Coordinates of C-alpha atoms in Angstrom, one line a residue:
M1 CA 6.6 -43.1 11.6
N2 CA 8.8 -43.5 14.7
F3 CA 12.5 -42.7 14.3
S4 CA 15.4 -42.0 16.5
L5 CA 17.3 -38.9 15.5
N6 CA 20.6 -40.8 15.4
Q7 CA 19.1 -43.0 12.6
I8 CA 18.3 -40.0 10.4
D9 CA 20.6 -37.8 8.3
L10 CA 19.1 -34.4 9.3
N11 CA 20.4 -32.9 6.1
L12 CA 17.5 -34.7 4.5
L13 CA 15.1 -32.3 6.2
V14 CA 16.9 -29.4 4.5
V15 CA 16.4 -31.2 1.1
F16 CA 12.7 -31.8 2.0
D17 CA 12.2 -28.1 2.8
A18 CA 13.8 -27.1 -0.5
L19 CA 11.6 -29.5 -2.5
M20 CA 8.5 -28.1 -0.7
R21 CA 9.5 -24.6 -1.6
D22 CA 10.7 -25.0 -5.2
R23 CA 8.6 -28.0 -6.3
H24 CA 11.4 -28.9 -8.7
V25 CA 14.4 -31.3 -8.1
T26 CA 17.0 -29.3 -9.9
R27 CA 16.0 -25.9 -8.6
A28 CA 15.7 -27.2 -5.1
G29 CA 19.2 -28.7 -5.2
E30 CA 20.7 -25.5 -6.6
S31 CA 19.1 -23.5 -3.8
I32 CA 21.0 -25.6 -1.2
G33 CA 24.2 -26.3 -3.1
L34 CA 23.4 -29.9 -4.3
S35 CA 23.6 -31.4 -7.7
Q36 CA 20.4 -32.9 -9.3
P37 CA 21.6 -36.5 -8.8
A38 CA 22.3 -35.8 -5.1
T39 CA 18.9 -34.2 -4.6
S40 CA 17.2 -37.1 -6.3
N41 CA 19.1 -39.5 -4.1
A42 CA 18.1 -37.6 -1.0
L43 CA 14.4 -37.7 -2.2
A44 CA 14.7 -41.5 -2.6
R45 CA 16.0 -41.8 1.0
L46 CA 13.2 -39.6 2.3
R47 CA 10.6 -41.8 0.5
Y48 CA 12.2 -44.9 2.0
L49 CA 12.1 -43.4 5.5
T50 CA 8.5 -42.2 5.3
K51 CA 7.1 -45.1 3.2
D52 CA 5.4 -42.4 1.0
E53 CA 6.0 -40.9 -2.4
L54 CA 6.0 -37.4 -0.8
F55 CA 6.1 -35.7 -4.2
I56 CA 4.3 -36.6 -7.4
R57 CA 5.2 -35.3 -10.9
A58 CA 2.6 -33.0 -12.5
K59 CA 2.6 -30.4 -15.3
S60 CA 3.2 -27.6 -12.8
G61 CA 6.0 -29.4 -11.1
L62 CA 6.3 -31.7 -8.1
Q63 CA 3.0 -31.8 -6.1
P64 CA 3.3 -32.8 -2.4
T65 CA 1.3 -35.7 -1.1
P66 CA -0.9 -35.3 2.0
V67 CA 1.9 -36.9 4.0
A68 CA 4.4 -34.4 2.7
I69 CA 2.1 -31.5 3.5
A70 CA 1.6 -32.8 7.1
L71 CA 5.4 -33.2 7.5
A72 CA 6.1 -29.7 6.2
Q73 CA 3.8 -28.2 8.8
Q74 CA 6.2 -29.5 11.4
I75 CA 9.6 -29.4 9.7
Q76 CA 9.5 -25.9 8.2
P77 CA 8.9 -24.1 11.6
A78 CA 11.5 -26.3 13.2
L79 CA 14.2 -25.5 10.6
Q80 CA 13.3 -21.8 10.8
Q81 CA 13.7 -21.9 14.6
I82 CA 17.1 -23.6 14.3
Q83 CA 18.2 -20.9 11.8
I84 CA 17.0 -18.1 14.2
A85 CA 18.8 -19.8 17.1
L86 CA 22.1 -19.9 15.3
S87 CA 21.8 -16.4 13.9
S88 CA 20.8 -14.9 17.2
A89 CA 24.3 -15.4 18.5
E90 CA 25.6 -13.0 15.9
S91 CA 26.3 -9.5 17.0
F92 CA 24.4 -6.7 15.2
E93 CA 25.9 -3.3 14.8
P94 CA 23.6 -1.1 12.6
M95 CA 26.4 1.3 11.5
T96 CA 28.6 -1.4 10.1
S97 CA 26.2 -4.3 9.3
D98 CA 25.7 -5.1 5.6
R99 CA 22.8 -7.5 6.3
V100 CA 20.1 -7.9 3.7
F101 CA 16.6 -7.4 5.2
A102 CA 13.8 -9.0 3.2
I103 CA 10.4 -7.3 3.6
G104 CA 7.1 -8.3 2.0
M105 CA 5.0 -5.3 1.0
T106 CA 2.0 -4.4 -1.1
D107 CA 2.7 -1.7 -3.8
Y108 CA 0.8 0.9 -1.7
V109 CA 2.9 0.3 1.4
E110 CA 6.1 0.4 -0.8
F111 CA 5.0 3.8 -2.1
V112 CA 4.3 5.2 1.3
M113 CA 6.9 3.6 3.5
L114 CA 10.1 3.0 1.4
P115 CA 11.2 6.6 0.7
P116 CA 11.2 7.6 4.4
L117 CA 12.6 4.2 5.5
L118 CA 15.6 4.4 3.2
E119 CA 16.2 8.0 4.3
K120 CA 16.3 6.8 7.9
L121 CA 18.5 3.8 7.1
E122 CA 21.1 6.1 5.3
Q123 CA 21.6 7.8 8.7
I124 CA 21.6 4.8 11.1
A125 CA 22.5 1.8 9.0
P126 CA 24.2 3.0 5.9
H127 CA 25.5 -0.4 4.7
A128 CA 22.2 -2.3 5.3
K129 CA 20.3 -3.6 2.3
I130 CA 16.6 -4.0 1.7
Q131 CA 15.0 -6.6 -0.5
I132 CA 11.3 -6.1 -1.2
R133 CA 9.1 -9.0 -2.1
T134 CA 5.5 -8.3 -3.2
G135 CA 2.3 -10.2 -3.8
D136 CA -1.3 -10.4 -2.7
R137 CA -2.2 -11.1 1.0
Q138 CA -1.9 -14.9 0.8
Q139 CA 1.4 -14.7 -1.1
L140 CA 2.8 -12.4 1.6
F141 CA 1.6 -14.9 4.3
D142 CA 3.4 -17.7 2.4
L143 CA 6.6 -15.7 2.1
L144 CA 6.6 -15.1 5.9
D145 CA 5.7 -18.6 6.9
N146 CA 8.4 -20.1 4.6
G147 CA 11.1 -17.8 6.0
K148 CA 11.5 -15.9 2.7
V149 CA 11.0 -12.5 4.4
D150 CA 11.8 -11.1 7.8
L151 CA 8.4 -9.5 8.1
I152 CA 5.5 -8.3 6.0
C153 CA 3.5 -5.0 5.8
G154 CA 0.0 -4.5 4.5
V155 CA -3.7 -4.7 5.3
F156 CA -4.3 -8.0 7.1
P157 CA -7.8 -8.6 8.5
E158 CA -7.2 -12.3 9.1
Q159 CA -5.7 -13.4 12.4
I160 CA -3.1 -16.2 12.2
P161 CA -2.1 -17.8 15.5
W162 CA 1.6 -18.0 14.8
H163 CA 1.8 -14.4 13.5
Q164 CA 2.4 -11.3 15.7
E165 CA 1.6 -7.8 14.5
Q166 CA 1.8 -4.1 15.2
L167 CA -0.2 -1.2 13.8
L168 CA 1.9 1.1 11.6
F169 CA -0.6 3.7 10.5
Q170 CA -4.2 4.3 9.5
E171 CA -5.4 5.5 6.1
Q172 CA -8.5 7.1 4.8
F173 CA -10.0 7.5 1.3
V174 CA -10.5 10.7 -0.7
C175 CA -11.8 11.5 -4.2
V176 CA -9.4 12.8 -6.8
C177 CA -9.9 14.4 -10.3
R178 CA -8.1 16.9 -12.5
Q179 CA -8.2 20.6 -11.7
N180 CA -10.0 21.5 -15.0
H181 CA -12.6 18.8 -14.7
S182 CA -15.7 19.7 -16.8
L183 CA -18.2 18.9 -14.1
I184 CA -16.5 19.0 -10.7
K185 CA -15.4 22.5 -9.6
D186 CA -14.7 23.7 -6.1
S187 CA -16.6 21.0 -4.1
L188 CA -17.9 17.5 -4.7
S189 CA -21.5 16.5 -4.1
L190 CA -22.9 13.0 -4.2
E191 CA -24.9 13.9 -7.3
E192 CA -21.6 15.0 -9.1
Y193 CA -19.8 11.9 -7.8
L194 CA -22.5 9.6 -9.3
A195 CA -22.8 11.6 -12.5
T196 CA -19.1 11.4 -13.6
S197 CA -17.2 8.4 -14.8
H198 CA -14.9 6.5 -12.4
L199 CA -11.5 4.8 -12.4
L200 CA -11.5 1.8 -10.1
I201 CA -8.4 0.2 -8.6
S202 CA -9.1 -3.5 -8.0
I203 CA -6.5 -6.1 -7.2
K204 CA -9.2 -8.7 -8.0
E205 CA -9.2 -7.2 -11.5
D206 CA -13.0 -6.8 -11.6
M207 CA -15.4 -3.9 -12.1
V208 CA -16.9 -3.7 -8.6
G209 CA -15.3 -2.1 -5.5
R210 CA -16.1 -1.4 -1.9
V211 CA -17.8 1.9 -2.9
D212 CA -20.2 0.0 -5.2
T213 CA -21.2 -2.3 -2.4
L214 CA -22.0 0.8 -0.2
L215 CA -23.9 2.5 -3.0
A216 CA -25.9 -0.6 -3.7
K217 CA -27.2 -0.6 -0.1
Q218 CA -28.7 2.9 -0.9
T219 CA -30.0 1.7 -4.3
L220 CA -27.4 3.9 -6.0
S221 CA -24.7 3.1 -8.5
R222 CA -21.8 4.7 -10.3
N223 CA -20.3 4.3 -13.8
I224 CA -16.9 2.6 -13.8
T225 CA -15.1 3.3 -17.1
I226 CA -11.8 1.6 -16.3
S227 CA -10.5 -0.9 -13.7
I228 CA -6.8 -1.3 -13.0
P229 CA -5.0 -3.6 -10.6
H230 CA -2.3 -1.1 -9.5
F231 CA -2.6 2.4 -8.2
L232 CA 0.6 4.0 -9.5
V233 CA -0.8 4.8 -13.0
A234 CA -4.1 6.1 -11.6
P235 CA -3.0 9.8 -11.0
S236 CA -1.5 10.1 -14.5
I237 CA -4.8 8.8 -16.0
L238 CA -6.8 11.2 -13.9
A239 CA -4.7 14.2 -14.9
R240 CA -5.5 13.5 -18.6
S241 CA -9.2 12.6 -18.4
D242 CA -12.5 13.6 -16.8
L243 CA -12.4 10.5 -14.7
I244 CA -12.6 10.5 -10.9
A245 CA -11.1 8.0 -8.5
T246 CA -11.5 7.1 -4.8
L247 CA -7.9 6.8 -3.6
A248 CA -5.9 6.5 -0.4
K249 CA -5.3 10.0 0.9
R250 CA -1.5 9.7 1.2
V251 CA -1.3 8.6 -2.5
A252 CA -3.6 11.4 -3.6
N253 CA -1.8 14.1 -1.7
S254 CA 1.6 12.9 -3.1
F255 CA 0.5 13.4 -6.7
A256 CA -1.9 16.3 -6.4
Q257 CA 0.5 19.3 -6.8
D258 CA 2.7 17.9 -9.6
L259 CA -0.1 16.5 -11.7
H260 CA -2.6 19.4 -11.0
L261 CA -5.2 17.2 -9.3
K262 CA -8.0 18.2 -6.9
V263 CA -8.6 16.3 -3.7
F264 CA -12.0 16.2 -2.1
P265 CA -13.5 14.4 0.9
C266 CA -15.6 11.4 -0.2
P267 CA -19.3 12.4 -0.5
I268 CA -20.3 8.9 0.9
T269 CA -19.1 7.4 4.2
I270 CA -16.5 4.8 3.6
D271 CA -14.3 3.3 6.2
G272 CA -10.5 3.7 5.9
F273 CA -8.0 0.9 6.5
S274 CA -5.2 0.1 8.9
V275 CA -1.7 -1.0 7.8
F276 CA 0.1 -3.5 10.0
M277 CA 3.5 -5.1 10.0
R278 CA 3.6 -8.8 10.9
W279 CA 6.3 -11.2 11.8
H280 CA 6.5 -14.9 12.6
Q281 CA 6.2 -15.6 16.4
S282 CA 9.5 -17.5 16.2
T283 CA 11.4 -14.2 15.6
R284 CA 9.7 -12.2 18.3
N285 CA 12.8 -12.1 20.6
H286 CA 15.5 -12.0 17.9
T287 CA 17.6 -8.9 18.4
T288 CA 18.0 -8.0 14.7
H289 CA 14.3 -8.5 14.0
K290 CA 13.3 -6.4 16.9
W291 CA 15.6 -3.6 15.6
L292 CA 14.0 -3.8 12.2
R293 CA 10.5 -3.6 13.7
N294 CA 11.5 -0.6 15.7
I295 CA 12.8 1.2 12.6
L296 CA 9.6 0.5 10.7
A297 CA 7.5 1.7 13.6
A298 CA 9.5 4.9 13.8
T299 CA 9.2 5.4 10.1
A300 CA 5.5 5.0 10.2
I301 CA 5.2 7.8 12.8
S302 CA 6.8 10.2 10.4
I303 CA 4.5 9.7 7.4

């Protein structure tokens, strides 16, 4: 497909991007201010230009063809770069700006980072607004790559060439149980750890965690009574049962006093994890993005 730019209505690229994002003609049109007939007409013109169907109807919505997927890999970054180039000319004054910053975070990072972040913003950017988007690791990557968020924060072991990142903080694991636990008193031995029942937090929604893999290497095992996908309810469950859980230290310490929980070092060696913020390389020199990254980095130092 060889075209001269003066032969193409570049607005069609905006329609194409919306269709890739929403996979629905009506919703895509609404997101860019077009009616359903106008969006359908634009899709017909795109099909004529590319000599390809581009999108095929399916039960789950419009499914892109291989040609559409290949085009999106070029068009989406180009549109994002144009948007950044246009917005970079805008002045940014933190004390008066009412800009909405979109940040992708896991629920753990929300819990740890948002309270001190909002406290800081009240002082230096009182009119700024924060929109939090959440999801698993791949969903956060998609939000970032599609320009739905300014940056993302979480645990990201995978390296992606067009992402840049900065370490925010490191975390370690501890063991938590209620103060009047029937078995565990003033210390926690490996024998006691294995003898009691466990609560597991698993985003995969299964009954096996990192600890179980480590124990299996030593021909040991533990009894998992309940597995939950989110950590916030865990401290309340621990406070009302004889379960024990292996939790991130910052979470455990936050709940320990109010819920009468005891916190112990883990009786097995388990590596902690590092929390990073990531941004698309196309925003690396954008003044407002750099300001946001600096604020998050400063917030991380304080937690």
